[in-house]
Short mmCIF file of C-alpha atoms in Angstrom, two decimals:
data_model
loop_
_atom_site.label_atom_id
_atom_site.label_comp_id
_atom_site.label_asym_id
_atom_site.label_seq_id
_atom_site.Cartn_x
_atom_site.Cartn_y
_atom_site.Cartn_z
CA MET A 27 116.02 82.60 154.98
CA ALA A 28 116.58 84.24 151.60
CA LEU A 29 113.57 85.90 150.03
CA ASN A 30 112.36 84.07 146.93
CA LEU A 31 111.31 86.83 144.53
CA LYS A 32 110.54 84.50 141.64
CA ASP A 33 107.18 83.53 143.12
CA LYS A 34 106.20 87.18 143.54
CA LEU A 35 107.30 88.65 140.23
CA LYS A 36 104.45 89.35 137.82
CA ILE A 37 103.61 91.41 134.78
CA ASN A 38 100.78 93.82 135.49
CA ARG A 39 97.95 93.90 132.97
CA ILE A 40 95.67 96.90 132.94
CA SER A 41 92.17 96.05 134.12
CA LEU A 42 89.02 96.68 132.11
CA ASP A 43 86.80 96.62 135.21
CA PHE A 44 85.78 99.98 136.66
CA GLU A 45 85.60 98.50 140.15
CA ASN A 46 89.37 98.03 140.11
CA TYR A 47 89.91 101.79 140.14
CA TYR A 48 89.67 104.58 142.68
CA PHE A 49 87.80 107.72 141.57
CA PHE A 50 87.61 111.20 143.07
CA LEU A 51 84.86 113.43 141.61
CA LYS A 52 84.63 117.12 142.54
CA GLY A 53 82.09 119.77 141.61
CA VAL A 54 80.07 122.69 142.89
CA GLU A 55 76.75 122.10 144.63
CA LYS A 56 73.91 120.86 142.39
CA SER A 57 76.25 120.24 139.45
CA GLY A 58 75.12 116.63 139.00
CA LYS A 59 77.64 114.64 141.02
CA THR A 60 75.19 112.27 142.73
CA THR A 61 73.14 111.92 139.56
CA LEU A 62 76.30 110.90 137.73
CA ALA A 63 76.95 108.25 140.41
CA ARG A 64 73.46 106.78 139.91
CA ASP A 65 73.73 106.87 136.11
CA LEU A 66 77.19 105.25 136.10
CA VAL A 67 75.88 102.24 138.00
CA LEU A 68 72.92 101.81 135.66
CA GLU A 69 75.08 102.21 132.54
CA LEU A 70 77.88 99.93 133.72
CA TYR A 71 75.88 97.16 135.39
CA GLY A 72 72.24 97.62 134.37
CA ARG A 73 70.97 97.28 137.96
CA ALA A 74 70.73 99.79 140.80
CA ASP A 75 71.89 97.36 143.50
CA ALA A 76 75.32 97.04 141.87
CA GLY A 77 76.13 100.39 143.46
CA LEU A 78 75.87 101.65 147.03
CA LEU A 79 75.82 105.33 147.93
CA LEU A 80 76.91 106.15 151.48
CA ALA A 81 75.15 109.44 152.23
CA ILE A 82 77.42 111.00 154.84
CA GLY A 83 76.17 113.34 157.55
CA LYS A 84 73.82 115.97 156.18
CA GLU A 85 74.40 114.98 152.53
CA THR A 86 71.06 113.42 151.55
CA GLY A 87 70.59 114.74 148.02
CA TYR A 88 70.05 111.22 146.73
CA LYS A 89 66.47 111.38 148.05
CA ALA A 90 65.52 113.39 144.96
CA LEU A 91 66.81 110.59 142.70
CA ASP A 92 64.95 107.50 141.56
CA ASN A 93 66.49 104.02 141.34
CA ILE A 94 69.54 104.50 143.55
CA GLN A 95 70.65 102.28 146.44
CA ALA A 96 71.75 104.33 149.43
CA LEU A 97 72.40 104.24 153.17
CA ASP A 98 72.40 107.21 155.57
CA MET A 99 75.60 107.61 157.60
CA GLU A 100 74.60 110.01 160.35
CA ASP A 101 77.71 109.59 162.52
CA TRP A 102 81.14 107.99 162.51
CA SER A 103 80.07 104.88 164.42
CA THR A 104 77.37 104.13 161.81
CA PHE A 105 79.92 104.64 159.02
CA ASP A 106 82.48 102.46 160.82
CA GLU A 107 79.99 99.63 161.46
CA THR A 108 78.79 99.76 157.86
CA ILE A 109 82.33 99.48 156.52
CA GLU A 110 83.07 96.52 158.80
CA GLU A 111 79.87 94.78 157.67
CA LEU A 112 80.65 95.32 153.98
CA ILE A 113 84.18 93.97 154.44
CA ASN A 114 83.60 91.06 156.82
CA ASN A 115 80.63 89.76 154.83
CA ARG A 116 81.88 90.53 151.33
CA ASP A 117 80.31 87.36 149.91
CA GLU A 118 76.85 88.51 150.97
CA TYR A 119 77.39 91.78 149.10
CA SER A 120 79.07 90.33 146.01
CA HIS A 121 76.45 92.08 143.85
CA ILE A 122 77.81 95.48 144.96
CA LYS A 123 80.56 96.56 142.58
CA MET A 124 80.98 100.26 143.37
CA ILE A 125 80.68 102.22 146.61
CA PHE A 126 80.11 105.97 146.42
CA VAL A 127 81.07 108.20 149.36
CA ASP A 128 78.93 111.33 149.24
CA THR A 129 80.69 113.52 150.32
CA LEU A 130 84.29 113.72 151.52
CA ASP A 131 83.47 117.08 153.15
CA GLU A 132 80.87 115.49 155.38
CA LEU A 133 83.06 112.46 156.12
CA VAL A 134 85.82 114.77 157.35
CA GLU A 135 83.30 116.40 159.72
CA LEU A 136 82.30 113.02 161.17
CA ALA A 137 85.94 112.03 161.49
CA GLU A 138 86.71 115.28 163.30
CA ALA A 139 84.05 114.54 165.92
CA GLU A 140 85.37 110.98 166.25
CA THR A 141 88.96 112.22 166.67
CA ILE A 142 87.96 114.58 169.48
CA ALA A 143 86.01 111.77 171.19
CA TYR A 144 88.96 109.39 170.72
CA SER A 145 91.32 111.94 172.24
CA ASN A 146 89.08 112.31 175.28
CA ARG A 147 88.88 108.53 175.73
CA SER A 148 92.54 107.75 175.22
CA THR A 149 94.24 110.65 177.00
CA GLY A 150 91.80 111.23 179.86
CA LYS A 151 92.08 114.94 179.14
CA ARG A 152 88.90 116.54 177.85
CA VAL A 153 89.25 118.72 174.76
CA SER A 154 86.62 120.27 172.52
CA THR A 155 88.59 121.14 169.38
CA LEU A 156 90.54 119.17 166.81
CA ASN A 157 93.63 121.34 167.25
CA ALA A 158 93.79 120.44 170.94
CA SER A 159 93.20 116.73 170.33
CA LEU A 160 95.88 114.13 171.12
CA GLY A 161 98.23 116.69 172.56
CA GLY A 162 97.94 119.24 169.77
CA TYR A 163 100.71 120.14 167.30
CA GLY A 164 98.70 118.74 164.38
CA ALA A 165 98.27 115.29 165.93
CA GLY A 166 94.48 115.52 165.68
CA ARG A 167 94.56 116.34 161.97
CA LYS A 168 96.95 113.47 161.31
CA HIS A 169 94.72 111.05 163.18
CA LEU A 170 91.68 112.27 161.25
CA CYS A 171 93.44 111.68 157.92
CA LYS A 172 94.60 108.27 159.11
CA ILE A 173 91.19 106.92 160.11
CA VAL A 174 89.47 108.14 156.93
CA ASP A 175 92.21 106.65 154.74
CA GLU A 176 92.09 103.35 156.64
CA LYS A 177 88.34 102.92 156.05
CA LEU A 178 88.44 103.80 152.36
CA SER A 179 91.54 101.69 151.73
CA ALA A 180 89.96 98.73 153.51
CA LEU A 181 86.93 98.92 151.20
CA LYS A 182 89.22 99.02 148.18
CA LYS A 183 91.22 96.05 149.43
CA ALA A 184 87.98 94.10 149.93
CA GLY A 185 87.31 94.40 146.20
CA TYR A 186 84.89 97.31 145.97
CA GLY A 187 85.36 100.07 143.45
CA ILE A 188 85.66 103.39 145.32
CA PHE A 189 84.13 106.63 144.08
CA VAL A 190 84.53 109.58 146.46
CA ILE A 191 82.52 112.73 145.82
CA GLY A 192 83.53 116.20 146.99
CA HIS A 193 82.91 119.91 146.41
CA THR A 194 84.98 122.58 144.68
CA LYS A 195 85.76 126.23 145.20
CA LEU A 196 87.95 128.87 143.61
CA LYS A 197 91.31 129.19 145.34
CA THR A 198 93.73 132.08 144.90
CA ILE A 199 97.32 130.87 144.55
CA LYS A 200 100.27 133.04 145.44
CA GLU A 201 103.50 131.05 145.36
CA GLN A 202 106.64 132.04 147.25
CA GLY A 203 108.38 134.96 145.60
CA MET A 204 105.35 135.75 143.43
CA ALA A 205 104.21 139.37 143.14
CA GLU A 206 100.61 140.22 143.97
CA GLU A 207 99.75 140.82 140.30
CA GLN A 208 101.01 137.30 139.51
CA GLU A 209 98.41 135.60 141.70
CA PHE A 210 96.14 133.20 139.88
CA GLN A 211 93.01 131.21 140.62
CA VAL A 212 92.35 127.48 140.34
CA LEU A 213 89.18 125.42 140.70
CA ASP A 214 90.00 122.75 143.25
CA SER A 215 88.68 120.89 146.28
CA ASN A 216 87.04 123.11 148.88
CA LEU A 217 88.95 121.23 151.58
CA ASN A 218 92.40 121.97 152.94
CA SER A 219 95.05 120.10 150.99
CA ASP A 220 95.80 117.53 153.71
CA TYR A 221 92.14 116.46 153.79
CA ALA A 222 91.69 116.47 150.00
CA ASN A 223 94.92 114.48 149.62
CA ILE A 224 93.52 111.61 151.70
CA VAL A 225 91.76 110.68 148.46
CA ALA A 226 93.69 112.62 145.79
CA HIS A 227 97.01 110.90 146.50
CA LYS A 228 95.50 107.44 145.98
CA ALA A 229 92.89 108.10 143.32
CA ASP A 230 93.49 106.73 139.83
CA VAL A 231 91.22 109.39 138.35
CA ILE A 232 90.54 112.88 139.76
CA ALA A 233 87.63 114.30 137.77
CA THR A 234 86.33 117.83 138.21
CA ILE A 235 82.99 119.18 137.00
CA ASN A 236 83.10 122.74 135.69
CA ILE A 237 80.13 124.75 134.45
CA GLU A 238 81.17 126.87 131.48
CA ARG A 239 78.90 129.77 130.55
CA GLU A 240 78.54 131.83 127.41
CA VAL A 241 77.85 135.50 128.15
CA ASN A 242 76.53 138.07 125.65
CA ASP A 243 77.49 141.75 125.38
CA ALA A 244 74.86 142.62 127.97
CA LYS A 245 76.65 140.27 130.37
CA ARG A 246 73.73 137.86 130.46
CA VAL A 247 74.26 134.11 130.42
CA ILE A 248 72.85 132.75 127.16
CA ASP A 249 74.22 129.21 127.42
CA ALA A 250 75.84 126.97 130.03
CA LYS A 251 77.39 123.54 129.62
CA ARG A 252 78.73 121.17 132.25
CA TYR A 253 82.02 119.45 131.52
CA ILE A 254 84.02 116.79 133.35
CA TYR A 255 87.75 117.50 133.33
CA PHE A 256 90.19 114.60 133.60
CA ARG A 257 93.40 116.61 133.12
CA ASN A 258 94.67 119.84 134.63
CA ASN A 259 94.37 122.78 132.24
CA GLY A 260 95.92 125.38 134.52
CA PHE A 261 92.57 126.48 135.94
CA VAL A 262 90.59 123.29 136.59
CA ASN A 263 92.57 120.95 138.85
CA ALA A 264 92.11 117.36 137.69
CA GLY A 265 94.35 114.42 136.86
CA SER A 266 94.65 110.74 136.07
CA ARG A 267 97.13 107.88 136.07
CA PHE A 268 96.09 107.29 132.46
CA SER A 269 98.44 109.47 130.44
CA ASN A 270 96.30 109.43 127.29
CA ILE A 271 92.97 110.38 128.81
CA VAL A 272 91.00 113.22 127.22
CA GLU A 273 91.19 116.64 128.85
CA LYS A 274 87.42 117.03 129.18
CA THR A 275 84.05 115.77 128.00
CA GLU A 276 80.47 116.95 128.41
CA LEU A 277 78.92 115.70 131.64
CA SER A 278 77.11 112.38 131.25
CA ALA A 279 77.60 108.83 132.47
CA VAL A 280 78.08 107.58 128.90
CA ASN A 281 80.77 110.19 128.20
CA PHE A 282 82.50 109.45 131.52
CA ILE A 283 82.59 105.72 130.78
CA THR A 284 83.80 106.30 127.22
CA ALA A 285 86.63 108.56 128.43
CA ILE A 286 87.85 105.94 130.91
CA LYS A 287 87.54 103.05 128.45
CA ASP A 288 89.42 104.97 125.76
CA ALA A 289 92.13 105.85 128.30
CA ILE A 290 92.46 102.19 129.31
CA LYS A 291 92.66 101.07 125.70
CA ASN A 292 95.23 103.76 124.82
CA SER A 293 97.35 102.71 127.81
CA MET A 294 97.72 99.14 126.53
CA THR A 295 101.09 98.37 124.97
CA GLU A 296 99.31 95.85 122.76
CA LYS A 297 97.02 97.95 120.58
CA ILE A 298 93.62 96.30 120.00
CA SER A 299 90.50 97.15 118.03
CA ASP A 300 87.24 98.34 119.57
CA GLU A 301 85.74 94.94 118.74
CA GLU A 302 88.53 93.09 120.55
CA PHE A 303 88.26 95.47 123.50
CA ALA A 304 84.52 94.77 123.79
CA LYS A 305 85.18 91.05 123.59
CA ARG A 306 87.72 91.22 126.43
CA GLU A 307 85.28 93.23 128.55
CA LYS A 308 82.75 90.44 128.31
#
């Protein structure tokens, strides 16, 4: 039977709803990542239960924050069961618009333990390391990436906005054929690229928090400001599917929302006023 494409063809229209996008936020410890998650929910929806923070493993920083809805995910089975519940009973959780995964680092650790356990169950050969799992040769790492991606993608498909939080570190880059004096540093995910790319390859926005300090002649810090980067500047690794998004803005939920809304508006082929944009949002 010939495939009838006419019923499937459609013109995509850019969405104004934040929950239709996939976000990856990176930053150093205590830079305000979880606070930003809380504030985004309150600014966007005006109610704390419109967001759900999944506190993975040992990441329980939310306990110092007021007015945030959160669940502790102490192991992979708890995470897995929670995802299944959120998906299978989506109607019961229709008030939840955004799900925050805090953090990817901790989720990778849980997935590593699950991969080793899965290898022991499925092969009948007991191993204790990821590298030895599923016969070795990188099979364990591939399985880990697969199960994490499956869970996050399933949440996205169920209609939740996804906001994954991770950490950063300075990485020294020396490309092939580059002399030692040509090495350079970038601020990027603290994870190996295959783990970071579980999220980075699918994210619509990769935002990176950078703390920029002003130092006086005595080499003392006299001022420090936190910025969110949405575009790569050669040092801070960030990016977005929105080509007209600002490079950076000072860290705040309001500024984050404004940057995304402006990027959405600037991506429309039909240019509209701020008033018309607000009307369409409603």
